[in-house]
CSV table of C-alpha atoms and ligand atoms in Angstrom, one decimal:
chain,number,residue,atom,x,y,z
A,1,MET,CA,-34.6,23.7,-15.2
A,2,HIS,CA,-31.5,22.4,-13.3
A,3,ASP,CA,-27.9,23.9,-13.7
A,4,PHE,CA,-26.3,20.8,-14.7
A,5,ASP,CA,-27.9,17.1,-15.8
A,6,LEU,CA,-25.4,15.5,-13.3
A,7,ILE,CA,-23.4,16.5,-10.6
A,8,VAL,CA,-20.5,14.4,-9.3
A,9,ILE,CA,-18.9,14.9,-6.0
A,10,GLY,CA,-15.3,13.1,-6.0
A,11,ALA,CA,-12.9,13.4,-8.9
A,12,GLY,CA,-11.3,10.1,-8.5
A,13,SER,CA,-11.6,7.3,-10.8
A,14,GLY,CA,-15.1,6.4,-10.8
A,15,GLY,CA,-16.3,9.8,-10.5
A,16,VAL,CA,-14.1,11.1,-13.6
A,17,ARG,CA,-15.1,8.3,-15.7
A,18,ALA,CA,-18.9,8.9,-14.9
A,19,SER,CA,-18.3,12.6,-15.7
A,20,ARG,CA,-16.5,12.2,-18.9
A,21,ILE,CA,-18.8,9.6,-20.4
A,22,SER,CA,-21.9,11.4,-19.4
A,23,ALA,CA,-20.3,14.6,-20.9
A,24,ARG,CA,-19.5,12.4,-24.2
A,25,HIS,CA,-23.3,11.3,-24.3
A,26,GLY,CA,-24.4,15.0,-24.5
A,27,ALA,CA,-25.0,15.9,-20.5
A,28,ARG,CA,-24.2,19.1,-18.9
A,29,VAL,CA,-22.0,17.7,-16.2
A,30,ALA,CA,-20.1,19.2,-12.9
A,31,VAL,CA,-17.7,17.5,-10.8
A,32,ILE,CA,-16.8,18.8,-7.5
A,33,GLU,CA,-13.3,18.0,-6.0
A,34,GLU,CA,-11.8,19.3,-2.5
A,35,SER,CA,-8.4,17.7,-3.3
A,36,ARG,CA,-6.4,17.0,-6.2
A,37,PRO,CA,-8.3,15.3,-9.4
A,38,GLY,CA,-7.2,11.8,-9.7
A,39,GLY,CA,-8.3,10.6,-6.1
A,40,THR,CA,-7.0,7.7,-4.2
A,41,CYS,CA,-5.7,5.7,-7.3
A,42,VAL,CA,-3.6,8.5,-8.7
A,43,ILE,CA,-2.9,10.3,-5.8
A,44,ARG,CA,-2.8,8.4,-2.7
A,45,GLY,CA,-3.0,4.9,-3.9
A,46,CYS,CA,-2.3,2.6,-6.7
A,47,VAL,CA,0.0,4.7,-8.7
A,48,PRO,CA,2.3,6.0,-6.1
A,49,LYS,CA,2.2,2.8,-4.3
A,50,LYS,CA,3.4,1.2,-7.6
A,51,LEU,CA,6.1,3.5,-8.3
A,52,LEU,CA,7.6,2.9,-4.9
A,53,MET,CA,7.0,-0.8,-5.4
A,54,TYR,CA,9.2,-0.6,-8.8
A,55,GLY,CA,11.6,1.2,-7.0
A,56,SER,CA,12.2,-1.3,-4.1
A,57,ALA,CA,12.6,-4.1,-6.4
A,58,PHE,CA,15.6,-3.1,-7.8
A,59,SER,CA,17.3,-4.3,-4.5
A,60,ALA,CA,16.4,-7.9,-5.1
A,61,ASP,CA,17.2,-7.5,-8.8
A,62,ALA,CA,20.8,-6.1,-7.8
A,63,ALA,CA,21.1,-9.3,-5.5
A,64,ASP,CA,20.0,-11.7,-8.2
A,65,ALA,CA,22.3,-10.4,-11.0
A,66,ALA,CA,25.4,-11.7,-9.1
A,67,GLY,CA,24.4,-15.1,-10.2
A,68,TYR,CA,24.3,-14.1,-13.7
A,69,GLY,CA,27.9,-12.7,-13.8
A,70,TRP,CA,27.4,-9.2,-13.2
A,71,ARG,CA,29.5,-7.3,-10.3
A,72,VAL,CA,27.0,-5.0,-9.0
A,73,THR,CA,27.7,-2.9,-6.1
A,74,VAL,CA,24.8,-0.9,-4.7
A,75,ASP,CA,25.9,2.6,-3.4
A,76,GLY,CA,22.8,3.3,-1.3
A,77,HIS,CA,19.7,4.7,-2.3
A,78,ASP,CA,18.5,8.8,-2.5
A,79,TRP,CA,15.2,8.7,-1.1
A,80,PRO,CA,14.5,12.3,-1.5
A,81,ALA,CA,15.3,11.9,-5.3
A,82,LEU,CA,12.5,9.0,-5.6
A,83,ILE,CA,9.6,10.5,-3.7
A,84,SER,CA,10.5,13.6,-5.9
A,85,ALA,CA,10.4,12.1,-9.2
A,86,LYS,CA,7.1,10.2,-8.0
A,87,ASP,CA,5.7,13.6,-7.2
A,88,SER,CA,6.6,15.0,-10.5
A,89,GLU,CA,4.6,12.1,-12.2
A,90,LEU,CA,1.6,12.5,-10.0
A,91,ASP,CA,1.7,16.2,-11.1
A,92,ARG,CA,1.6,15.1,-14.8
A,93,LEU,CA,-1.2,12.7,-14.2
A,94,GLU,CA,-3.3,15.1,-12.2
A,95,GLY,CA,-2.8,17.3,-15.2
A,96,ILE,CA,-3.8,14.6,-17.6
A,97,TYR,CA,-7.1,14.1,-15.4
A,98,ARG,CA,-7.8,17.8,-15.5
A,99,SER,CA,-7.4,18.0,-19.3
A,100,LEU,CA,-9.4,15.1,-19.8
A,101,LEU,CA,-12.6,16.6,-17.8
A,102,GLY,CA,-11.9,20.1,-19.8
A,103,ASN,CA,-11.8,18.3,-23.0
A,104,ALA,CA,-14.8,16.7,-22.5
A,105,GLY,CA,-16.6,19.6,-21.3
A,106,VAL,CA,-17.1,19.0,-17.9
A,107,GLU,CA,-16.9,21.9,-15.4
A,108,LEU,CA,-14.6,21.1,-12.4
A,109,ILE,CA,-15.6,22.9,-9.5
A,110,GLU,CA,-12.9,23.0,-6.7
A,111,GLY,CA,-14.5,23.0,-3.3
A,112,ARG,CA,-16.2,20.7,-0.8
A,113,GLY,CA,-19.6,19.8,-1.9
A,114,THR,CA,-22.4,19.0,0.5
A,115,VAL,CA,-25.7,17.3,-0.5
A,116,THR,CA,-28.6,19.6,0.3
A,117,GLY,CA,-31.6,17.8,-1.6
A,118,PRO,CA,-32.6,15.1,-4.1
A,119,HIS,CA,-31.4,17.5,-6.8
A,120,SER,CA,-29.2,20.2,-5.0
A,121,VAL,CA,-25.6,20.3,-4.0
A,122,SER,CA,-23.7,23.3,-2.2
A,123,VAL,CA,-20.2,23.9,-2.9
A,124,ASN,CA,-18.0,27.3,-2.1
A,125,GLY,CA,-21.2,29.2,-0.8
A,126,ARG,CA,-23.5,28.7,-3.5
A,127,GLU,CA,-25.9,26.0,-4.5
A,128,ILE,CA,-26.3,24.3,-7.7
A,129,THR,CA,-28.7,21.6,-9.1
A,130,ALA,CA,-28.7,18.7,-11.2
A,131,GLY,CA,-31.5,16.2,-12.6
A,132,HIS,CA,-28.9,13.4,-11.0
A,133,ILE,CA,-26.3,13.5,-8.3
A,134,LEU,CA,-23.5,11.2,-8.3
A,135,ILE,CA,-21.2,10.5,-5.0
A,136,ALA,CA,-17.8,9.2,-5.5
A,137,THR,CA,-15.8,10.2,-2.7
A,138,GLY,CA,-14.0,6.9,-2.1
A,139,GLY,CA,-12.5,5.8,1.3
A,140,TRP,CA,-10.2,7.3,3.9
A,141,PRO,CA,-7.8,5.1,5.9
A,142,GLN,CA,-9.1,4.2,9.5
A,143,ILE,CA,-7.2,3.7,12.8
A,144,PRO,CA,-8.3,1.5,15.6
A,145,ASP,CA,-8.9,2.9,18.8
A,146,VAL,CA,-5.5,1.8,20.4
A,147,PRO,CA,-3.7,4.2,23.0
A,148,GLY,CA,-1.4,6.5,21.1
A,149,LEU,CA,-1.8,5.1,17.7
A,150,ALA,CA,-3.9,7.6,15.9
A,151,ASP,CA,-1.3,10.2,17.4
A,152,HIS,CA,1.9,8.6,16.5
A,153,ALA,CA,1.1,6.2,13.8
A,154,ILE,CA,1.1,7.0,9.8
A,155,THR,CA,-0.9,5.5,7.1
A,156,SER,CA,-0.6,4.9,3.5
A,157,ASN,CA,-1.5,8.5,2.7
A,158,GLU,CA,1.9,9.5,4.8
A,159,ALA,CA,4.0,6.5,3.8
A,160,LEU,CA,3.9,7.7,0.2
A,161,ASP,CA,5.4,11.0,1.2
A,162,LEU,CA,8.0,10.4,4.0
A,163,PRO,CA,10.8,13.2,3.2
A,164,ASP,CA,13.3,10.6,4.7
A,165,ARG,CA,14.0,6.8,4.5
A,166,PRO,CA,13.4,5.6,8.0
A,167,ASP,CA,15.5,2.9,9.1
A,168,SER,CA,12.7,0.7,10.6
A,169,VAL,CA,8.8,0.3,10.4
A,170,LEU,CA,6.3,-1.4,12.1
A,171,VAL,CA,3.2,-2.2,9.7
A,172,TYR,CA,-0.2,-3.0,11.7
A,173,GLY,CA,-2.4,-5.1,9.6
A,174,ALA,CA,-2.0,-7.8,7.0
A,175,GLY,CA,-4.6,-6.5,4.2
A,176,TYR,CA,-3.6,-5.4,0.6
A,177,ILE,CA,-2.3,-2.1,1.8
A,178,ALA,CA,0.0,-3.8,4.7
A,179,VAL,CA,1.5,-6.3,3.0
A,180,GLU,CA,2.4,-4.1,-0.1
A,181,PHE,CA,3.7,-1.5,2.1
A,182,ALA,CA,5.8,-4.0,4.1
A,183,SER,CA,7.2,-5.5,0.8
A,184,ILE,CA,8.0,-1.8,-0.5
A,185,PHE,CA,9.6,-0.9,2.9
A,186,ASN,CA,11.7,-4.0,3.2
A,187,GLY,CA,13.0,-3.7,-0.5
A,188,PHE,CA,14.4,-0.4,0.4
A,189,GLY,CA,16.5,-2.2,3.0
A,190,ILE,CA,14.6,-0.9,5.9
A,191,GLU,CA,14.1,-3.2,8.6
A,192,THR,CA,10.3,-4.1,8.4
A,193,HIS,CA,8.0,-5.7,11.1
A,194,LEU,CA,4.4,-7.0,10.2
A,195,VAL,CA,2.0,-7.0,13.3
A,196,TYR,CA,-1.3,-8.9,12.3
A,197,ARG,CA,-4.0,-10.3,14.6
A,198,GLY,CA,-4.9,-13.3,12.4
A,199,ASP,CA,-2.6,-16.3,11.8
A,200,LEU,CA,-1.9,-15.7,8.5
A,201,PRO,CA,-1.6,-12.3,6.2
A,202,LEU,CA,-4.4,-11.8,3.5
A,203,ARG,CA,-7.5,-12.8,5.1
A,204,GLY,CA,-10.3,-13.6,2.4
A,205,PHE,CA,-7.6,-14.8,-0.2
A,206,ASP,CA,-7.2,-18.9,-0.9
A,207,GLU,CA,-5.6,-20.3,2.4
A,208,ASP,CA,-2.6,-21.9,0.6
A,209,ILE,CA,-1.6,-18.5,-0.9
A,210,ARG,CA,-1.9,-17.0,2.5
A,211,LEU,CA,0.4,-19.6,3.6
A,212,GLN,CA,3.0,-19.3,0.8
A,213,SER,CA,2.7,-15.6,1.0
A,214,ALA,CA,3.8,-15.7,4.6
A,215,GLU,CA,6.8,-17.6,3.9
A,216,ALA,CA,8.0,-15.6,0.9
A,217,LEU,CA,7.6,-12.3,2.7
A,218,ALA,CA,9.6,-13.7,5.8
A,219,GLY,CA,11.8,-15.1,3.3
A,220,ARG,CA,12.5,-11.7,1.8
A,221,GLY,CA,13.3,-10.7,5.5
A,222,ILE,CA,10.0,-9.1,6.6
A,223,ILE,CA,9.5,-9.9,10.4
A,224,LEU,CA,6.3,-11.3,10.9
A,225,HIS,CA,4.5,-11.0,14.1
A,226,PRO,CA,1.1,-13.2,13.6
A,227,GLY,CA,-1.3,-13.3,16.3
A,228,CYS,CA,-0.4,-10.1,17.6
A,229,THR,CA,-2.3,-6.9,18.4
A,230,LEU,CA,-0.8,-3.3,19.3
A,231,THR,CA,-1.6,-2.5,23.1
A,232,GLU,CA,-0.1,1.2,23.2
A,233,VAL,CA,2.0,3.3,21.0
A,234,THR,CA,4.4,5.9,22.3
A,235,ALA,CA,6.9,8.5,21.1
A,236,ALA,CA,10.6,8.7,22.3
A,237,GLY,CA,11.6,11.8,20.6
A,238,ASP,CA,11.7,10.7,16.8
A,239,ARG,CA,11.3,7.0,17.5
A,240,ARG,CA,7.8,5.0,18.2
A,241,ILE,CA,8.0,2.7,20.8
A,242,ALA,CA,5.2,0.1,20.1
A,243,ALA,CA,3.9,-2.3,22.7
A,244,LEU,CA,2.4,-5.6,21.4
A,245,CYS,CA,-0.2,-7.9,23.3
A,246,ASN,CA,2.4,-10.4,23.7
A,247,GLY,CA,4.5,-8.5,26.4
A,248,SER,CA,7.1,-7.1,23.4
A,249,ARG,CA,8.1,-3.7,22.8
A,250,LEU,CA,9.5,-2.8,19.5
A,251,ASP,CA,11.5,0.6,18.9
A,252,VAL,CA,11.2,1.9,15.2
A,253,ALA,CA,11.2,5.0,13.2
A,254,GLN,CA,7.7,4.7,11.9
A,255,VAL,CA,4.5,2.9,12.9
A,256,MET,CA,2.2,2.6,9.8
A,257,ALA,CA,-1.6,1.8,10.5
A,258,ALA,CA,-2.7,-0.3,7.7
A,259,THR,CA,-6.0,-1.4,9.2
A,260,GLY,CA,-8.6,-0.9,6.7
A,261,ARG,CA,-10.2,2.1,4.9
A,262,ALA,CA,-13.9,3.7,5.7
A,263,PRO,CA,-16.1,5.0,3.1
A,264,ASN,CA,-16.1,8.9,3.3
A,265,THR,CA,-19.7,9.7,3.8
A,266,ALA,CA,-19.3,11.9,7.1
A,267,GLY,CA,-20.4,15.6,6.6
A,268,LEU,CA,-21.9,15.2,2.9
A,269,GLY,CA,-25.3,15.8,4.1
A,270,LEU,CA,-26.4,12.3,2.8
A,271,GLU,CA,-28.5,11.1,6.0
A,272,ALA,CA,-30.4,14.8,5.7
A,273,ALA,CA,-30.9,14.1,2.1
A,274,GLY,CA,-32.5,10.5,3.0
A,275,VAL,CA,-29.7,8.4,1.6
A,276,GLU,CA,-29.7,5.2,3.5
A,277,LEU,CA,-26.0,4.2,4.9
A,278,GLY,CA,-24.8,1.0,6.1
A,279,ARG,CA,-23.1,0.0,9.5
A,280,GLY,CA,-19.8,1.0,8.5
A,281,GLY,CA,-21.0,4.4,6.7
A,282,GLU,CA,-21.1,2.9,3.5
A,283,ILE,CA,-23.8,4.0,0.8
A,284,ILE,CA,-26.3,1.4,0.4
A,285,VAL,CA,-27.0,1.1,-3.6
A,286,ASN,CA,-28.7,-1.2,-5.8
A,287,PRO,CA,-27.2,-2.9,-8.9
A,288,ASP,CA,-27.7,0.2,-10.7
A,289,SER,CA,-25.6,1.9,-8.2
A,290,ARG,CA,-29.0,3.9,-7.3
A,291,THR,CA,-29.3,4.9,-3.4
A,292,SER,CA,-32.5,4.9,-1.4
A,293,VAL,CA,-33.1,8.3,-3.1
A,294,ALA,CA,-33.8,7.9,-6.7
A,295,SER,CA,-31.9,10.8,-8.3
A,296,ILE,CA,-28.8,10.2,-6.1
A,297,TYR,CA,-26.3,7.6,-6.9
A,298,ALA,CA,-22.8,6.3,-5.7
A,299,VAL,CA,-20.0,4.2,-7.3
A,300,GLY,CA,-16.5,3.1,-5.8
A,301,ASP,CA,-15.1,2.4,-2.6
A,302,VAL,CA,-17.9,4.8,-1.1
A,303,THR,CA,-20.3,1.9,-1.9
A,304,ASP,CA,-17.8,-0.7,-0.3
A,305,ARG,CA,-19.0,-3.3,-2.9
A,306,ILE,CA,-15.4,-4.2,-4.0
A,307,ALA,CA,-12.8,-1.7,-3.5
A,308,LEU,CA,-11.0,-1.7,-6.6
A,309,THR,CA,-10.1,1.2,-9.2
A,310,PRO,CA,-11.0,-0.9,-12.3
A,311,VAL,CA,-14.3,-1.6,-10.7
A,312,ALA,CA,-15.1,1.6,-9.6
A,313,ILE,CA,-14.4,2.9,-13.2
A,314,ALA,CA,-16.8,0.1,-14.5
A,315,GLU,CA,-19.4,1.4,-12.2
A,316,GLY,CA,-19.1,5.0,-13.2
A,317,HIS,CA,-18.9,4.2,-17.0
A,318,ALA,CA,-22.2,1.7,-16.7
A,319,LEU,CA,-23.9,4.9,-15.0
A,320,ALA,CA,-23.1,7.1,-17.6
A,321,ASP,CA,-24.5,4.9,-20.3
A,322,SER,CA,-27.4,4.1,-18.5
A,323,LEU,CA,-28.4,7.6,-17.6
A,324,PHE,CA,-27.4,9.2,-20.8
A,325,GLY,CA,-26.3,7.0,-23.2
A,326,GLY,CA,-29.5,5.2,-23.8
A,327,ARG,CA,-28.0,1.6,-22.7
A,328,PRO,CA,-28.8,0.9,-19.3
A,329,ARG,CA,-26.4,-1.7,-18.1
A,330,GLN,CA,-25.0,-3.1,-14.7
A,331,VAL,CA,-21.7,-4.1,-13.6
A,332,SER,CA,-21.0,-7.8,-12.5
A,333,HIS,CA,-19.1,-8.0,-9.4
A,334,HIS,CA,-18.7,-11.8,-10.1
A,335,ASN,CA,-15.1,-13.0,-10.6
A,336,VAL,CA,-13.2,-9.8,-10.3
A,337,PRO,CA,-9.3,-10.7,-10.7
A,338,SER,CA,-7.1,-8.9,-8.5
A,339,ALA,CA,-3.2,-8.4,-7.6
A,340,VAL,CA,-1.5,-7.9,-4.5
A,341,PHE,CA,1.7,-6.1,-5.4
A,342,THR,CA,4.0,-7.8,-2.7
A,343,GLN,CA,7.5,-9.4,-3.6
A,344,PRO,CA,6.7,-11.6,-5.0
A,345,PRO,CA,3.2,-10.7,-6.2
A,346,ILE,CA,-0.3,-12.2,-5.9
A,347,GLY,CA,-3.0,-12.7,-8.6
A,348,SER,CA,-6.2,-14.2,-8.1
A,349,VAL,CA,-9.4,-14.8,-9.8
A,350,GLY,CA,-12.5,-16.4,-8.6
A,351,MET,CA,-13.2,-18.8,-5.8
A,352,THR,CA,-10.9,-19.7,-3.3
A,353,GLU,CA,-10.5,-23.4,-2.5
A,354,ALA,CA,-13.0,-22.8,0.8
A,355,GLN,CA,-15.8,-21.0,-1.3
A,356,ALA,CA,-15.8,-23.4,-3.9
A,357,ALA,CA,-15.9,-26.2,-1.7
A,358,LYS,CA,-19.1,-24.7,0.1
A,359,ALA,CA,-20.6,-23.7,-3.2
A,360,PHE,CA,-20.3,-27.1,-5.4
A,361,ASP,CA,-20.8,-30.9,-4.6
A,362,LYS,CA,-17.4,-31.8,-5.5
A,363,ILE,CA,-14.3,-29.7,-6.5
A,364,THR,CA,-10.9,-31.0,-8.2
A,365,VAL,CA,-7.8,-28.9,-7.1
A,366,PHE,CA,-4.6,-28.6,-8.9
A,367,THR,CA,-1.5,-27.0,-7.5
A,368,SER,CA,2.1,-26.6,-8.6
A,369,LYS,CA,5.1,-25.4,-6.7
A,370,PHE,CA,8.3,-25.0,-8.3
A,371,ASN,CA,11.4,-23.0,-8.6
A,372,ALA,CA,11.2,-20.4,-11.4
A,373,MET,CA,14.2,-20.9,-13.7
A,374,LYS,CA,15.4,-17.3,-13.0
A,375,ASN,CA,16.4,-18.6,-9.4
A,376,THR,CA,18.4,-21.4,-10.4
A,377,LEU,CA,21.5,-19.0,-11.3
A,378,SER,CA,20.7,-16.3,-9.2
A,379,GLY,CA,20.2,-18.8,-6.0
A,380,ARG,CA,17.4,-17.1,-4.7
A,381,SER,CA,15.4,-19.6,-2.7
A,382,GLU,CA,11.6,-18.7,-3.3
A,383,LYS,CA,9.0,-21.1,-4.8
A,384,THR,CA,6.2,-20.0,-7.4
A,385,PHE,CA,3.0,-21.4,-6.3
A,386,MET,CA,-0.2,-22.0,-8.6
A,387,LYS,CA,-3.7,-23.2,-8.2
A,388,LEU,CA,-6.8,-24.1,-10.1
A,389,ILE,CA,-10.0,-24.8,-8.7
A,390,VAL,CA,-12.2,-27.0,-10.8
A,391,GLU,CA,-15.9,-27.7,-10.2
A,392,THR,CA,-15.8,-31.5,-11.0
A,393,ALA,CA,-19.5,-31.8,-12.4
A,394,THR,CA,-18.9,-29.1,-15.1
A,395,ASP,CA,-15.1,-29.4,-15.4
A,396,LYS,CA,-15.4,-25.4,-15.2
A,397,VAL,CA,-12.3,-23.4,-13.8
A,398,VAL,CA,-14.1,-21.6,-11.1
A,399,GLY,CA,-10.6,-20.3,-9.3
A,400,ALA,CA,-7.1,-19.6,-10.3
A,401,HIS,CA,-4.7,-18.1,-7.8
A,402,MET,CA,-0.6,-17.6,-7.9
A,403,LEU,CA,1.9,-16.2,-6.1
A,404,GLY,CA,5.1,-15.6,-8.0
A,405,PRO,CA,6.9,-13.1,-10.2
A,406,ASP,CA,4.1,-11.3,-12.6
A,407,ALA,CA,1.2,-12.9,-11.1
A,408,GLY,CA,-0.7,-9.9,-11.7
A,409,GLU,CA,0.2,-9.6,-15.4
A,410,ILE,CA,-0.2,-13.7,-15.5
A,411,MET,CA,-3.8,-13.4,-13.8
A,412,GLN,CA,-5.1,-10.9,-16.0
A,413,GLY,CA,-5.2,-13.4,-19.0
A,414,ILE,CA,-6.4,-16.3,-16.8
A,415,GLY,CA,-9.3,-13.9,-15.7
A,416,VAL,CA,-10.7,-13.6,-19.5
A,417,ALA,CA,-10.5,-17.7,-19.5
A,418,VAL,CA,-12.5,-17.9,-15.9
A,419,ILE,CA,-15.1,-15.2,-17.1
A,420,ALA,CA,-15.7,-17.0,-20.3
A,421,GLY,CA,-16.4,-19.9,-18.5
A,422,ALA,CA,-13.4,-22.1,-19.6
A,423,THR,CA,-13.2,-25.6,-18.6
A,424,LYS,CA,-10.1,-27.5,-17.3
A,425,ALA,CA,-10.1,-29.3,-20.7
A,426,ASP,CA,-9.9,-26.0,-22.4
A,427,PHE,CA,-6.6,-25.1,-20.3
A,428,ASP,CA,-5.3,-28.6,-20.9
A,429,ALA,CA,-5.8,-28.1,-24.9
A,430,THR,CA,-4.0,-24.5,-24.5
A,431,ILE,CA,-0.5,-25.1,-25.7
A,432,GLY,CA,2.1,-23.5,-23.1
A,433,ILE,CA,4.6,-20.6,-23.8
A,434,HIS,CA,8.0,-21.9,-23.2
A,435,PRO,CA,9.9,-21.4,-21.2
A,436,THR,CA,7.4,-19.3,-18.8
A,437,ALA,CA,6.1,-19.5,-15.7
A,438,ALA,CA,2.6,-19.2,-16.8
A,439,GLU,CA,2.8,-22.3,-18.9
A,440,GLU,CA,2.6,-24.4,-15.6
A,441,PHE,CA,-1.1,-23.1,-15.7
A,442,VAL,CA,-1.8,-25.0,-18.9
A,443,THR,CA,0.2,-28.5,-17.8
A,444,MET,CA,-1.1,-29.1,-14.4
A,445,ARG,CA,-2.2,-32.7,-15.1
A,446,THR,CA,-2.7,-34.5,-11.6
A,447,PRO,CA,-5.3,-33.6,-9.0
A,448,ARG,CA,-4.1,-32.8,-5.8
A,449,ALA,CA,-4.8,-36.0,-3.5
B,1,NDP,P1,-8.0,-4.7,4.2
B,1,NDP,O1,-9.6,-4.5,4.6
B,1,NDP,O2,-7.5,-5.6,3.2
B,1,NDP,O3,-7.1,-4.9,5.6
B,1,NDP,C1,-7.2,-4.6,6.6
B,1,NDP,C2,-6.4,-5.3,7.4
B,1,NDP,O4,-6.5,-4.6,9.2
B,1,NDP,C3,-6.7,-6.6,8.1
B,1,NDP,O5,-5.6,-7.5,7.8
B,1,NDP,C4,-7.4,-6.7,9.3
B,1,NDP,O6,-7.3,-7.8,10.2
B,1,NDP,C5,-6.6,-5.5,10.1
B,1,NDP,N1,-7.4,-5.0,10.8
B,1,NDP,C6,-8.7,-4.0,10.8
B,1,NDP,N2,-9.1,-3.7,12.0
B,1,NDP,C7,-8.3,-3.9,12.9
B,1,NDP,C8,-8.1,-3.6,14.4
B,1,NDP,N3,-8.9,-3.2,15.0
B,1,NDP,N4,-7.2,-4.2,15.0
B,1,NDP,C9,-6.2,-4.8,14.4
B,1,NDP,N5,-6.0,-5.2,12.9
B,1,NDP,C10,-7.1,-4.6,12.1
B,1,NDP,O7,-7.8,-3.2,4.1
B,1,NDP,P2,-6.5,-2.3,3.3
B,1,NDP,O8,-6.8,-1.0,3.9
B,1,NDP,O9,-5.6,-3.1,3.4
B,1,NDP,O10,-7.5,-2.3,1.7
B,1,NDP,C11,-8.4,-1.7,1.4
B,1,NDP,C12,-9.1,-2.0,0.4
B,1,NDP,O11,-8.2,-1.6,-0.6
B,1,NDP,C13,-8.7,-3.5,-0.1
B,1,NDP,O12,-9.6,-4.4,0.6
B,1,NDP,C14,-8.9,-3.6,-1.5
B,1,NDP,O13,-10.3,-3.9,-2.0
B,1,NDP,C15,-8.3,-2.3,-1.7
B,1,NDP,N6,-6.8,-2.2,-2.5
B,1,NDP,C16,-6.5,-3.0,-3.4
B,1,NDP,C17,-5.1,-3.0,-3.8
B,1,NDP,C18,-5.0,-4.0,-4.9
B,1,NDP,O14,-5.7,-4.0,-5.8
B,1,NDP,N7,-3.3,-4.4,-5.3
B,1,NDP,C19,-3.9,-2.5,-3.3
B,1,NDP,C20,-4.6,-1.6,-1.8
B,1,NDP,C21,-5.6,-1.4,-1.5
B,1,NDP,P3,-8.1,-9.1,9.7
B,1,NDP,O15,-7.7,-9.5,8.3
B,1,NDP,O16,-7.9,-9.8,10.9
B,1,NDP,O17,-9.5,-8.4,9.7
């Protein structure tokens, strides 16, 4: 009766996965995208961010190389060449996304879709219908109401496409995006200010990690302005003048607002269709990703559950299996590992110490802070920090956190152990791989007093 079994609005990570897997299960699927297939992660987020992060890390590598006998002369940096190489890679990935959809038999409709009813969507002036509709429209940077900020600041969208390398940047905020971009700018030799209202960056992370991270970011040369808000931003030619609440003024080439992201739900026709939204505009869903309208679902950042690409992919895949694969299942949002790609990076899984102290009668905490072997010859003064949080009664490791080189890579494996319910005794029984930093996770013997 319907044109399709599933119409997906948004060809980002969650929407594409749901489309492909649904089609593989035999469903007739259309996916509507108003921008470029790939979405935030591939086009405006994780992928270009990580490419710039790789690029920015070479300055520290070059500095470290001297201690190992290399005579390295860094002869400037060709910013337009980097942006152009990054753009070519994104074009390639967008092409892959398009062919993944095409090969799966999914119809890609380029345009803006709006929901017109429980089973109908309007796109490019025509109405199409489906048994199920999935909203996977992601999120968008939000800018607080500070005079001049919206007019004169860039967001992560523009920061990835700057035509020239700025000499100085003020990054406003201290969440994932703020600290990652501050690290990128700083790595490229750009004078970088991080202005944030809290006393430490990365609210929500373990307090020790926040503390170590602030030290490490400052140690790398980022100028931290904790406990500060912006009161006004003005333009003076191509410069930006930012007034801080402590009365100081910063004259910089760019101000970047990294003050959070809001779900993309405006103008999608959701309220009219009866889809319940939360106070931040997020789509309210149940554990099956079903909205208040039985035939309409939502996955990914637009639901504001956990705004991470692999979570959106898992939600999209589970929905496709549930609707069309005869295998109804839900995604656990518990113990989701994540990394912050600062320099040095952070990896984290499970509870923070504060959360564990609240959840359990007694916890045992193990920490280790050491100078990584690579720093000995390079002379870099930067500590690696690791922390394990154990529920004392069961001996289960309920949280693991790290700041140091390769933290994201290391934490993926630790995440498996935590999900599997590994105990501290299991960690202790694991032989270390020597010499690595990761072995410290299996050799922490003495609890913190
Ligand atoms: P976050 O919510 O992580 O951080 C927002 C920052 O902006 C916080 O420091 C917050 O301060 C500050 N802020 C918010 N409102 C204001 C305001 N009105 N005035 C001043 N400061 C303000 O958002 P991001 O945009 O950095 O990232 C969005 C999400 O994207 C993340 O939560 C994460 O899930 C995902 N992401 C993941 C990455 C990864 O996995 N590596 C990388 C990038 C993004 P305060 O803490 O005081 O509230």
